[in-house]
PDB file of N, CA, C and O in Angstrom:
ATOM      1  N   UNK A  16       1.494 -19.860  23.211  1.00  0.00           N
ATOM      2  CA  UNK A  16       1.551 -19.728  21.763  1.00  0.00           C
ATOM      3  C   UNK A  16       2.315 -18.451  21.413  1.00  0.00           C
ATOM      4  O   UNK A  16       1.963 -17.368  21.890  1.00  0.00           O
ATOM      5  N   UNK A  17       3.350 -18.523  20.584  1.00  0.00           N
ATOM      6  CA  UNK A  17       4.121 -17.331  20.239  1.00  0.00           C
ATOM      7  C   UNK A  17       3.355 -16.408  19.286  1.00  0.00           C
ATOM      8  O   UNK A  17       2.393 -16.813  18.636  1.00  0.00           O
ATOM      9  N   UNK A  18       3.819 -15.178  19.252  1.00  0.00           N
ATOM     10  CA  UNK A  18       3.214 -14.200  18.337  1.00  0.00           C
ATOM     11  C   UNK A  18       3.512 -14.581  16.895  1.00  0.00           C
ATOM     12  O   UNK A  18       4.525 -15.209  16.605  1.00  0.00           O
ATOM     13  N   UNK A  19       2.643 -14.149  15.986  1.00  0.00           N
ATOM     14  CA  UNK A  19       2.864 -14.348  14.556  1.00  0.00           C
ATOM     15  C   UNK A  19       3.649 -13.156  14.035  1.00  0.00           C
ATOM     16  O   UNK A  19       3.327 -12.012  14.354  1.00  0.00           O
ATOM     17  N   UNK A  20       4.671 -13.413  13.241  1.00  0.00           N
ATOM     18  CA  UNK A  20       5.453 -12.314  12.679  1.00  0.00           C
ATOM     19  C   UNK A  20       4.725 -11.704  11.489  1.00  0.00           C
ATOM     20  O   UNK A  20       4.131 -12.422  10.685  1.00  0.00           O
ATOM     21  N   UNK A  21       4.813 -10.364  11.384  1.00  0.00           N
ATOM     22  CA  UNK A  21       4.294  -9.667  10.212  1.00  0.00           C
ATOM     23  C   UNK A  21       5.289  -9.807   9.085  1.00  0.00           C
ATOM     24  O   UNK A  21       6.496  -9.847   9.312  1.00  0.00           O
ATOM     25  N   UNK A  22       4.806  -9.884   7.851  1.00  0.00           N
ATOM     26  CA  UNK A  22       5.686  -9.907   6.686  1.00  0.00           C
ATOM     27  C   UNK A  22       6.170  -8.481   6.452  1.00  0.00           C
ATOM     28  O   UNK A  22       5.390  -7.609   6.085  1.00  0.00           O
ATOM     29  N   UNK A  23       7.442  -8.210   6.708  1.00  0.00           N
ATOM     30  CA  UNK A  23       7.965  -6.845   6.721  1.00  0.00           C
ATOM     31  C   UNK A  23       7.941  -6.186   5.343  1.00  0.00           C
ATOM     32  O   UNK A  23       7.759  -4.980   5.242  1.00  0.00           O
ATOM     33  N   UNK A  24       8.125  -6.960   4.283  1.00  0.00           N
ATOM     34  CA  UNK A  24       8.074  -6.358   2.943  1.00  0.00           C
ATOM     35  C   UNK A  24       6.682  -5.802   2.653  1.00  0.00           C
ATOM     36  O   UNK A  24       6.549  -4.774   1.983  1.00  0.00           O
ATOM     37  N   UNK A  25       5.658  -6.460   3.173  1.00  0.00           N
ATOM     38  CA  UNK A  25       4.282  -5.983   3.001  1.00  0.00           C
ATOM     39  C   UNK A  25       4.008  -4.814   3.947  1.00  0.00           C
ATOM     40  O   UNK A  25       3.358  -3.836   3.574  1.00  0.00           O
ATOM     41  N   UNK A  26       4.529  -4.885   5.171  1.00  0.00           N
ATOM     42  CA  UNK A  26       4.290  -3.838   6.162  1.00  0.00           C
ATOM     43  C   UNK A  26       4.856  -2.494   5.720  1.00  0.00           C
ATOM     44  O   UNK A  26       4.331  -1.443   6.067  1.00  0.00           O
ATOM     45  N   UNK A  27       5.947  -2.516   4.943  1.00  0.00           N
ATOM     46  CA  UNK A  27       6.550  -1.276   4.476  1.00  0.00           C
ATOM     47  C   UNK A  27       5.785  -0.657   3.311  1.00  0.00           C
ATOM     48  O   UNK A  27       5.891   0.538   3.067  1.00  0.00           O
ATOM     49  N   UNK A  28       5.024  -1.456   2.593  1.00  0.00           N
ATOM     50  CA  UNK A  28       4.358  -0.975   1.379  1.00  0.00           C
ATOM     51  C   UNK A  28       2.879  -0.658   1.561  1.00  0.00           C
ATOM     52  O   UNK A  28       2.312   0.113   0.794  1.00  0.00           O
ATOM     53  N   UNK A  29       2.242  -1.265   2.537  1.00  0.00           N
ATOM     54  CA  UNK A  29       0.798  -1.134   2.701  1.00  0.00           C
ATOM     55  C   UNK A  29       0.451  -0.674   4.110  1.00  0.00           C
ATOM     56  O   UNK A  29       1.161  -0.968   5.058  1.00  0.00           O
ATOM     57  N   UNK A  30      -0.664   0.036   4.232  1.00  0.00           N
ATOM     58  CA  UNK A  30      -1.202   0.422   5.529  1.00  0.00           C
ATOM     59  C   UNK A  30      -2.650  -0.057   5.594  1.00  0.00           C
ATOM     60  O   UNK A  30      -3.361  -0.043   4.590  1.00  0.00           O
ATOM     61  N   UNK A  31      -3.079  -0.438   6.799  1.00  0.00           N
ATOM     62  CA  UNK A  31      -4.459  -0.859   7.021  1.00  0.00           C
ATOM     63  C   UNK A  31      -5.160   0.274   7.778  1.00  0.00           C
ATOM     64  O   UNK A  31      -4.673   0.719   8.812  1.00  0.00           O
ATOM     65  N   UNK A  32      -6.282   0.736   7.251  1.00  0.00           N
ATOM     66  CA  UNK A  32      -7.020   1.817   7.897  1.00  0.00           C
ATOM     67  C   UNK A  32      -7.867   1.263   9.042  1.00  0.00           C
ATOM     68  O   UNK A  32      -7.937   0.046   9.255  1.00  0.00           O
ATOM     69  N   UNK A  33      -8.514   2.160   9.761  1.00  0.00           N
ATOM     70  CA  UNK A  33      -9.358   1.757  10.886  1.00  0.00           C
ATOM     71  C   UNK A  33     -10.504   0.857  10.436  1.00  0.00           C
ATOM     72  O   UNK A  33     -10.910  -0.053  11.151  1.00  0.00           O
ATOM     73  N   UNK A  34     -11.016   1.132   9.255  1.00  0.00           N
ATOM     74  CA  UNK A  34     -12.124   0.334   8.731  1.00  0.00           C
ATOM     75  C   UNK A  34     -11.645  -0.839   7.879  1.00  0.00           C
ATOM     76  O   UNK A  34     -12.381  -1.361   7.058  1.00  0.00           O
ATOM     77  N   UNK A  35     -10.361  -1.227   8.078  1.00  0.00           N
ATOM     78  CA  UNK A  35      -9.747  -2.410   7.459  1.00  0.00           C
ATOM     79  C   UNK A  35      -9.599  -2.305   5.944  1.00  0.00           C
ATOM     80  O   UNK A  35      -9.566  -3.306   5.250  1.00  0.00           O
ATOM     81  N   UNK A  36      -9.505  -1.071   5.423  1.00  0.00           N
ATOM     82  CA  UNK A  36      -9.180  -0.895   4.011  1.00  0.00           C
ATOM     83  C   UNK A  36      -7.671  -0.940   3.851  1.00  0.00           C
ATOM     84  O   UNK A  36      -6.935  -0.538   4.753  1.00  0.00           O
ATOM     85  N   UNK A  37      -7.200  -1.411   2.702  1.00  0.00           N
ATOM     86  CA  UNK A  37      -5.767  -1.506   2.437  1.00  0.00           C
ATOM     87  C   UNK A  37      -5.366  -0.359   1.522  1.00  0.00           C
ATOM     88  O   UNK A  37      -5.942  -0.173   0.447  1.00  0.00           O
ATOM     89  N   UNK A  38      -4.362   0.440   1.954  1.00  0.00           N
ATOM     90  CA  UNK A  38      -3.910   1.628   1.240  1.00  0.00           C
ATOM     91  C   UNK A  38      -2.463   1.431   0.820  1.00  0.00           C
ATOM     92  O   UNK A  38      -1.656   0.896   1.576  1.00  0.00           O
ATOM     93  N   UNK A  39      -2.125   1.874  -0.407  1.00  0.00           N
ATOM     94  CA  UNK A  39      -0.730   1.845  -0.846  1.00  0.00           C
ATOM     95  C   UNK A  39      -0.398   3.140  -1.563  1.00  0.00           C
ATOM     96  O   UNK A  39      -1.289   3.882  -1.971  1.00  0.00           O
ATOM     97  N   UNK A  40       0.894   3.421  -1.702  1.00  0.00           N
ATOM     98  CA  UNK A  40       1.334   4.603  -2.432  1.00  0.00           C
ATOM     99  C   UNK A  40       1.205   4.352  -3.933  1.00  0.00           C
ATOM    100  O   UNK A  40       1.292   3.214  -4.388  1.00  0.00           O
ATOM    101  N   UNK A  41       1.021   5.421  -4.697  1.00  0.00           N
ATOM    102  CA  UNK A  41       1.005   5.300  -6.152  1.00  0.00           C
ATOM    103  C   UNK A  41       2.390   4.924  -6.654  1.00  0.00           C
ATOM    104  O   UNK A  41       3.396   5.278  -6.052  1.00  0.00           O
ATOM    105  N   UNK A  42       2.438   4.214  -7.767  1.00  0.00           N
ATOM    106  CA  UNK A  42       3.723   3.751  -8.296  1.00  0.00           C
ATOM    107  C   UNK A  42       4.351   4.804  -9.202  1.00  0.00           C
ATOM    108  O   UNK A  42       3.704   5.766  -9.620  1.00  0.00           O
ATOM    109  N   UNK A  43       5.623   4.611  -9.519  1.00  0.00           N
ATOM    110  CA  UNK A  43       6.323   5.451 -10.487  1.00  0.00           C
ATOM    111  C   UNK A  43       6.698   6.815  -9.960  1.00  0.00           C
ATOM    112  O   UNK A  43       6.621   7.802 -10.684  1.00  0.00           O
ATOM    113  N   UNK A  44       7.126   6.922  -8.704  1.00  0.00           N
ATOM    114  CA  UNK A  44       7.448   8.221  -8.119  1.00  0.00           C
ATOM    115  C   UNK A  44       8.936   8.466  -7.971  1.00  0.00           C
ATOM    116  O   UNK A  44       9.337   9.514  -7.496  1.00  0.00           O
ATOM    117  N   UNK A  45       9.778   7.519  -8.347  1.00  0.00           N
ATOM    118  CA  UNK A  45      11.198   7.635  -8.042  1.00  0.00           C
ATOM    119  C   UNK A  45      11.935   8.643  -8.922  1.00  0.00           C
ATOM    120  O   UNK A  45      12.620   9.512  -8.424  1.00  0.00           O
ATOM    121  N   UNK A  46      11.809   8.515 -10.230  1.00  0.00           N
ATOM    122  CA  UNK A  46      12.528   9.437 -11.112  1.00  0.00           C
ATOM    123  C   UNK A  46      11.769   9.566 -12.420  1.00  0.00           C
ATOM    124  O   UNK A  46      10.726   8.944 -12.601  1.00  0.00           O
ATOM    125  N   UNK A  47      12.271  10.406 -13.315  1.00  0.00           N
ATOM    126  CA  UNK A  47      11.616  10.732 -14.593  1.00  0.00           C
ATOM    127  C   UNK A  47      10.282  11.437 -14.383  1.00  0.00           C
ATOM    128  O   UNK A  47       9.360  11.300 -15.173  1.00  0.00           O
ATOM    129  N   UNK A  48      10.150  12.207 -13.305  1.00  0.00           N
ATOM    130  CA  UNK A  48       8.883  12.888 -13.049  1.00  0.00           C
ATOM    131  C   UNK A  48       8.821  14.276 -13.672  1.00  0.00           C
ATOM    132  O   UNK A  48       7.751  14.863 -13.728  1.00  0.00           O
ATOM    133  N   UNK A  49       9.952  14.794 -14.151  1.00  0.00           N
ATOM    134  CA  UNK A  49       9.944  16.124 -14.761  1.00  0.00           C
ATOM    135  C   UNK A  49       9.142  16.128 -16.061  1.00  0.00           C
ATOM    136  O   UNK A  49       8.543  17.140 -16.431  1.00  0.00           O
ATOM    137  N   UNK A  50       9.109  15.009 -16.739  1.00  0.00           N
ATOM    138  CA  UNK A  50       8.373  14.936 -18.011  1.00  0.00           C
ATOM    139  C   UNK A  50       6.868  14.759 -17.821  1.00  0.00           C
ATOM    140  O   UNK A  50       6.112  14.891 -18.770  1.00  0.00           O
ATOM    141  N   UNK A  51       6.441  14.436 -16.604  1.00  0.00           N
ATOM    142  CA  UNK A  51       5.021  14.209 -16.348  1.00  0.00           C
ATOM    143  C   UNK A  51       4.256  15.532 -16.348  1.00  0.00           C
ATOM    144  O   UNK A  51       4.802  16.571 -16.011  1.00  0.00           O
ATOM    145  N   UNK A  52       2.974  15.450 -16.676  1.00  0.00           N
ATOM    146  CA  UNK A  52       2.132  16.636 -16.598  1.00  0.00           C
ATOM    147  C   UNK A  52       1.839  16.937 -15.133  1.00  0.00           C
ATOM    148  O   UNK A  52       2.020  16.075 -14.266  1.00  0.00           O
ATOM    149  N   UNK A  53       1.373  18.140 -14.863  1.00  0.00           N
ATOM    150  CA  UNK A  53       1.060  18.522 -13.491  1.00  0.00           C
ATOM    151  C   UNK A  53      -0.023  17.641 -12.892  1.00  0.00           C
ATOM    152  O   UNK A  53       0.029  17.287 -11.718  1.00  0.00           O
ATOM    153  N   UNK A  54      -0.994  17.275 -13.710  1.00  0.00           N
ATOM    154  CA  UNK A  54      -2.091  16.422 -13.246  1.00  0.00           C
ATOM    155  C   UNK A  54      -1.562  15.068 -12.786  1.00  0.00           C
ATOM    156  O   UNK A  54      -1.959  14.538 -11.742  1.00  0.00           O
ATOM    157  N   UNK A  55      -0.627  14.504 -13.548  1.00  0.00           N
ATOM    158  CA  UNK A  55      -0.058  13.205 -13.203  1.00  0.00           C
ATOM    159  C   UNK A  55       0.780  13.293 -11.938  1.00  0.00           C
ATOM    160  O   UNK A  55       0.716  12.407 -11.076  1.00  0.00           O
ATOM    161  N   UNK A  56       1.559  14.366 -11.810  1.00  0.00           N
ATOM    162  CA  UNK A  56       2.395  14.536 -10.618  1.00  0.00           C
ATOM    163  C   UNK A  56       1.543  14.617  -9.358  1.00  0.00           C
ATOM    164  O   UNK A  56       1.857  14.017  -8.342  1.00  0.00           O
ATOM    165  N   UNK A  57       0.455  15.372  -9.419  1.00  0.00           N
ATOM    166  CA  UNK A  57      -0.437  15.496  -8.264  1.00  0.00           C
ATOM    167  C   UNK A  57      -1.103  14.162  -7.940  1.00  0.00           C
ATOM    168  O   UNK A  57      -1.272  13.809  -6.780  1.00  0.00           O
ATOM    169  N   UNK A  58      -1.476  13.420  -8.974  1.00  0.00           N
ATOM    170  CA  UNK A  58      -2.129  12.124  -8.760  1.00  0.00           C
ATOM    171  C   UNK A  58      -1.188  11.128  -8.095  1.00  0.00           C
ATOM    172  O   UNK A  58      -1.607  10.309  -7.280  1.00  0.00           O
ATOM    173  N   UNK A  59       0.109  11.208  -8.411  1.00  0.00           N
ATOM    174  CA  UNK A  59       1.083  10.288  -7.821  1.00  0.00           C
ATOM    175  C   UNK A  59       1.328  10.567  -6.341  1.00  0.00           C
ATOM    176  O   UNK A  59       1.780   9.688  -5.618  1.00  0.00           O
ATOM    177  N   UNK A  60       1.041  11.781  -5.887  1.00  0.00           N
ATOM    178  CA  UNK A  60       1.260  12.125  -4.485  1.00  0.00           C
ATOM    179  C   UNK A  60       0.236  11.469  -3.560  1.00  0.00           C
ATOM    180  O   UNK A  60       0.475  11.302  -2.378  1.00  0.00           O
ATOM    181  N   UNK A  61      -0.932  11.138  -4.091  1.00  0.00           N
ATOM    182  CA  UNK A  61      -1.993  10.610  -3.236  1.00  0.00           C
ATOM    183  C   UNK A  61      -1.898   9.097  -3.116  1.00  0.00           C
ATOM    184  O   UNK A  61      -1.342   8.419  -3.985  1.00  0.00           O
ATOM    185  N   UNK A  62      -2.451   8.573  -2.030  1.00  0.00           N
ATOM    186  CA  UNK A  62      -2.491   7.135  -1.819  1.00  0.00           C
ATOM    187  C   UNK A  62      -3.692   6.549  -2.549  1.00  0.00           C
ATOM    188  O   UNK A  62      -4.679   7.234  -2.788  1.00  0.00           O
ATOM    189  N   UNK A  63      -3.600   5.267  -2.879  1.00  0.00           N
ATOM    190  CA  UNK A  63      -4.706   4.595  -3.556  1.00  0.00           C
ATOM    191  C   UNK A  63      -5.138   3.387  -2.735  1.00  0.00           C
ATOM    192  O   UNK A  63      -4.337   2.754  -2.056  1.00  0.00           O
ATOM    193  N   UNK A  64      -6.422   3.071  -2.813  1.00  0.00           N
ATOM    194  CA  UNK A  64      -6.976   1.918  -2.126  1.00  0.00           C
ATOM    195  C   UNK A  64      -6.931   0.718  -3.061  1.00  0.00           C
ATOM    196  O   UNK A  64      -7.125   0.862  -4.274  1.00  0.00           O
ATOM    197  N   UNK A  65      -6.666  -0.454  -2.522  1.00  0.00           N
ATOM    198  CA  UNK A  65      -6.627  -1.654  -3.351  1.00  0.00           C
ATOM    199  C   UNK A  65      -8.035  -2.015  -3.796  1.00  0.00           C
ATOM    200  O   UNK A  65      -8.983  -1.956  -3.009  1.00  0.00           O
ATOM    201  N   UNK A  66      -8.174  -2.428  -5.043  1.00  0.00           N
ATOM    202  CA  UNK A  66      -9.491  -2.709  -5.593  1.00  0.00           C
ATOM    203  C   UNK A  66      -9.946  -4.144  -5.361  1.00  0.00           C
ATOM    204  O   UNK A  66     -11.077  -4.385  -4.994  1.00  0.00           O
ATOM    205  N   UNK A  67      -9.068  -5.120  -5.585  1.00  0.00           N
ATOM    206  CA  UNK A  67      -9.472  -6.517  -5.477  1.00  0.00           C
ATOM    207  C   UNK A  67      -9.714  -6.944  -4.040  1.00  0.00           C
ATOM    208  O   UNK A  67      -8.878  -6.729  -3.170  1.00  0.00           O
ATOM    209  N   UNK A  68     -10.873  -7.537  -3.774  1.00  0.00           N
ATOM    210  CA  UNK A  68     -11.197  -7.966  -2.414  1.00  0.00           C
ATOM    211  C   UNK A  68     -10.268  -9.085  -1.957  1.00  0.00           C
ATOM    212  O   UNK A  68      -9.832  -9.112  -0.808  1.00  0.00           O
ATOM    213  N   UNK A  69      -9.962 -10.013  -2.840  1.00  0.00           N
ATOM    214  CA  UNK A  69      -9.108 -11.136  -2.465  1.00  0.00           C
ATOM    215  C   UNK A  69      -7.677 -10.673  -2.211  1.00  0.00           C
ATOM    216  O   UNK A  69      -7.022 -11.141  -1.286  1.00  0.00           O
ATOM    217  N   UNK A  70      -7.197  -9.732  -3.025  1.00  0.00           N
ATOM    218  CA  UNK A  70      -5.852  -9.189  -2.822  1.00  0.00           C
ATOM    219  C   UNK A  70      -5.759  -8.493  -1.471  1.00  0.00           C
ATOM    220  O   UNK A  70      -4.800  -8.686  -0.721  1.00  0.00           O
ATOM    221  N   UNK A  71      -6.759  -7.686  -1.140  1.00  0.00           N
ATOM    222  CA  UNK A  71      -6.777  -6.985   0.145  1.00  0.00           C
ATOM    223  C   UNK A  71      -6.834  -7.980   1.303  1.00  0.00           C
ATOM    224  O   UNK A  71      -6.177  -7.789   2.331  1.00  0.00           O
ATOM    225  N   UNK A  72      -7.587  -9.057   1.131  1.00  0.00           N
ATOM    226  CA  UNK A  72      -7.676 -10.067   2.184  1.00  0.00           C
ATOM    227  C   UNK A  72      -6.332 -10.751   2.393  1.00  0.00           C
ATOM    228  O   UNK A  72      -5.939 -11.040   3.524  1.00  0.00           O
ATOM    229  N   UNK A  73      -5.604 -11.003   1.307  1.00  0.00           N
ATOM    230  CA  UNK A  73      -4.279 -11.619   1.418  1.00  0.00           C
ATOM    231  C   UNK A  73      -3.307 -10.697   2.145  1.00  0.00           C
ATOM    232  O   UNK A  73      -2.506 -11.155   2.965  1.00  0.00           O
ATOM    233  N   UNK A  74      -3.374  -9.398   1.864  1.00  0.00           N
ATOM    234  CA  UNK A  74      -2.495  -8.428   2.517  1.00  0.00           C
ATOM    235  C   UNK A  74      -2.815  -8.378   4.013  1.00  0.00           C
ATOM    236  O   UNK A  74      -1.914  -8.381   4.856  1.00  0.00           O
ATOM    237  N   UNK A  75      -4.101  -8.358   4.361  1.00  0.00           N
ATOM    238  CA  UNK A  75      -4.501  -8.321   5.767  1.00  0.00           C
ATOM    239  C   UNK A  75      -4.039  -9.562   6.522  1.00  0.00           C
ATOM    240  O   UNK A  75      -3.680  -9.498   7.689  1.00  0.00           O
ATOM    241  N   UNK A  76      -4.010 -10.696   5.847  1.00  0.00           N
ATOM    242  CA  UNK A  76      -3.571 -11.943   6.481  1.00  0.00           C
ATOM    243  C   UNK A  76      -2.082 -11.910   6.797  1.00  0.00           C
ATOM    244  O   UNK A  76      -1.623 -12.483   7.781  1.00  0.00           O
ATOM    245  N   UNK A  77      -1.296 -11.200   5.956  1.00  0.00           N
ATOM    246  CA  UNK A  77       0.140 -11.099   6.168  1.00  0.00           C
ATOM    247  C   UNK A  77       0.514 -10.068   7.223  1.00  0.00           C
ATOM    248  O   UNK A  77       1.658 -10.011   7.664  1.00  0.00           O
ATOM    249  N   UNK A  78      -0.442  -9.229   7.612  1.00  0.00           N
ATOM    250  CA  UNK A  78      -0.224  -8.229   8.663  1.00  0.00           C
ATOM    251  C   UNK A  78      -1.184  -8.526   9.811  1.00  0.00           C
ATOM    252  O   UNK A  78      -2.233  -7.888   9.951  1.00  0.00           O
ATOM    253  N   UNK A  79      -0.875  -9.497  10.663  1.00  0.00           N
ATOM    254  CA  UNK A  79      -1.865 -10.002  11.620  1.00  0.00           C
ATOM    255  C   UNK A  79      -2.282  -9.028  12.704  1.00  0.00           C
ATOM    256  O   UNK A  79      -3.406  -9.112  13.196  1.00  0.00           O
ATOM    257  N   UNK A  80      -1.427  -8.084  13.119  1.00  0.00           N
ATOM    258  CA  UNK A  80      -1.779  -7.231  14.268  1.00  0.00           C
ATOM    259  C   UNK A  80      -2.145  -5.821  13.857  1.00  0.00           C
ATOM    260  O   UNK A  80      -2.022  -4.890  14.631  1.00  0.00           O
ATOM    261  N   UNK A  81      -2.616  -5.622  12.642  1.00  0.00           N
ATOM    262  CA  UNK A  81      -3.030  -4.300  12.175  1.00  0.00           C
ATOM    263  C   UNK A  81      -4.516  -4.242  11.982  1.00  0.00           C
ATOM    264  O   UNK A  81      -5.197  -5.161  11.823  1.00  0.00           O
TER     265      UNK A  81
END
């Protein structure tokens, strides 16, 4: 039986932690950040965990070997 390929677009955007949580980067970091407040800039630097259980399960299914 051949290996299952990971969906590369998902692999570049999401990481799976040891305890199988799905982590992604905060959005809106590319440009127009000079107008943001300091609080917003700091918040964008941190990673966020996905909230929906079904969404996280779908992401895990697309990344079979993580």
